[in-house]
């Protein structure tokens, strides 16, 4: 489990402080975004999933999870 996993679990069982800690770690995390195809220079094309509630992008906290 990653530090983000631990913070998420604590948030689910804890107080507002644990929730804030999770969002702080999420904001500071390096995330890996699922792309439609390889980046071209500085241009990326994220994979967008159109769901009934709106578009969704997938991002992961490790490359292994993305794979």
Short mmCIF file of C-alpha atoms in Angstrom, two decimals:
data_model
loop_
_atom_site.label_atom_id
_atom_site.label_comp_id
_atom_site.label_asym_id
_atom_site.label_seq_id
_atom_site.Cartn_x
_atom_site.Cartn_y
_atom_site.Cartn_z
CA UNK A 1 0.00 0.00 0.00
CA UNK A 2 1.17 3.51 -0.79
CA UNK A 3 1.03 6.50 1.58
CA UNK A 4 -1.99 7.68 -0.41
CA UNK A 5 -3.74 4.33 0.23
CA UNK A 6 -3.10 4.62 3.96
CA UNK A 7 -4.37 8.20 4.03
CA UNK A 8 -7.51 7.19 2.11
CA UNK A 9 -8.21 4.37 4.56
CA UNK A 10 -7.71 6.73 7.50
CA UNK A 11 -10.02 9.28 5.89
CA UNK A 12 -12.75 6.67 5.47
CA UNK A 13 -12.60 5.83 9.17
CA UNK A 14 -11.53 9.12 10.68
CA UNK A 15 -12.24 12.73 11.26
CA UNK A 16 -12.01 15.86 9.16
CA UNK A 17 -8.26 16.04 9.89
CA UNK A 18 -7.70 12.67 8.19
CA UNK A 19 -9.73 13.85 5.22
CA UNK A 20 -7.63 16.98 4.91
CA UNK A 21 -4.46 14.91 5.15
CA UNK A 22 -5.62 12.67 2.29
CA UNK A 23 -6.37 15.65 0.05
CA UNK A 24 -3.04 17.24 0.95
CA UNK A 25 -1.20 14.06 -0.07
CA UNK A 26 -3.29 13.82 -3.25
CA UNK A 27 -2.49 17.42 -4.19
CA UNK A 28 1.23 16.82 -3.61
CA UNK A 29 1.33 13.42 -5.38
CA UNK A 30 2.83 12.66 -8.75
CA UNK A 31 -0.02 11.15 -10.74
CA UNK A 32 0.17 9.12 -13.93
CA UNK A 33 -2.56 9.97 -16.40
CA UNK A 34 -3.95 7.38 -18.81
CA UNK A 35 -3.43 8.68 -22.36
CA UNK A 36 -5.10 7.80 -25.66
CA UNK A 37 -1.65 7.72 -27.30
CA UNK A 38 1.92 8.84 -26.67
CA UNK A 39 2.53 12.54 -26.06
CA UNK A 40 3.64 14.63 -29.01
CA UNK A 41 6.08 17.16 -27.64
CA UNK A 42 4.25 18.93 -24.82
CA UNK A 43 0.81 17.98 -26.12
CA UNK A 44 -1.06 15.13 -24.48
CA UNK A 45 -4.38 13.50 -25.26
CA UNK A 46 -5.81 12.00 -22.08
CA UNK A 47 -8.14 9.04 -22.39
CA UNK A 48 -11.64 10.41 -21.64
CA UNK A 49 -14.44 8.07 -20.58
CA UNK A 50 -17.86 9.58 -21.20
CA UNK A 51 -20.06 8.38 -18.36
CA UNK A 52 -23.69 9.33 -17.63
CA UNK A 53 -22.54 11.72 -14.86
CA UNK A 54 -19.97 13.37 -17.11
CA UNK A 55 -16.49 12.80 -18.50
CA UNK A 56 -13.91 10.97 -16.38
CA UNK A 57 -10.10 10.80 -16.64
CA UNK A 58 -8.10 8.07 -14.91
CA UNK A 59 -4.99 8.93 -12.92
CA UNK A 60 -2.88 6.59 -10.80
CA UNK A 61 -0.38 7.13 -8.00
CA UNK A 62 2.08 4.57 -9.40
CA UNK A 63 3.03 3.46 -12.91
CA UNK A 64 2.47 -0.14 -11.84
CA UNK A 65 -1.17 0.52 -11.04
CA UNK A 66 -1.69 2.26 -14.34
CA UNK A 67 -0.28 -0.76 -16.18
#
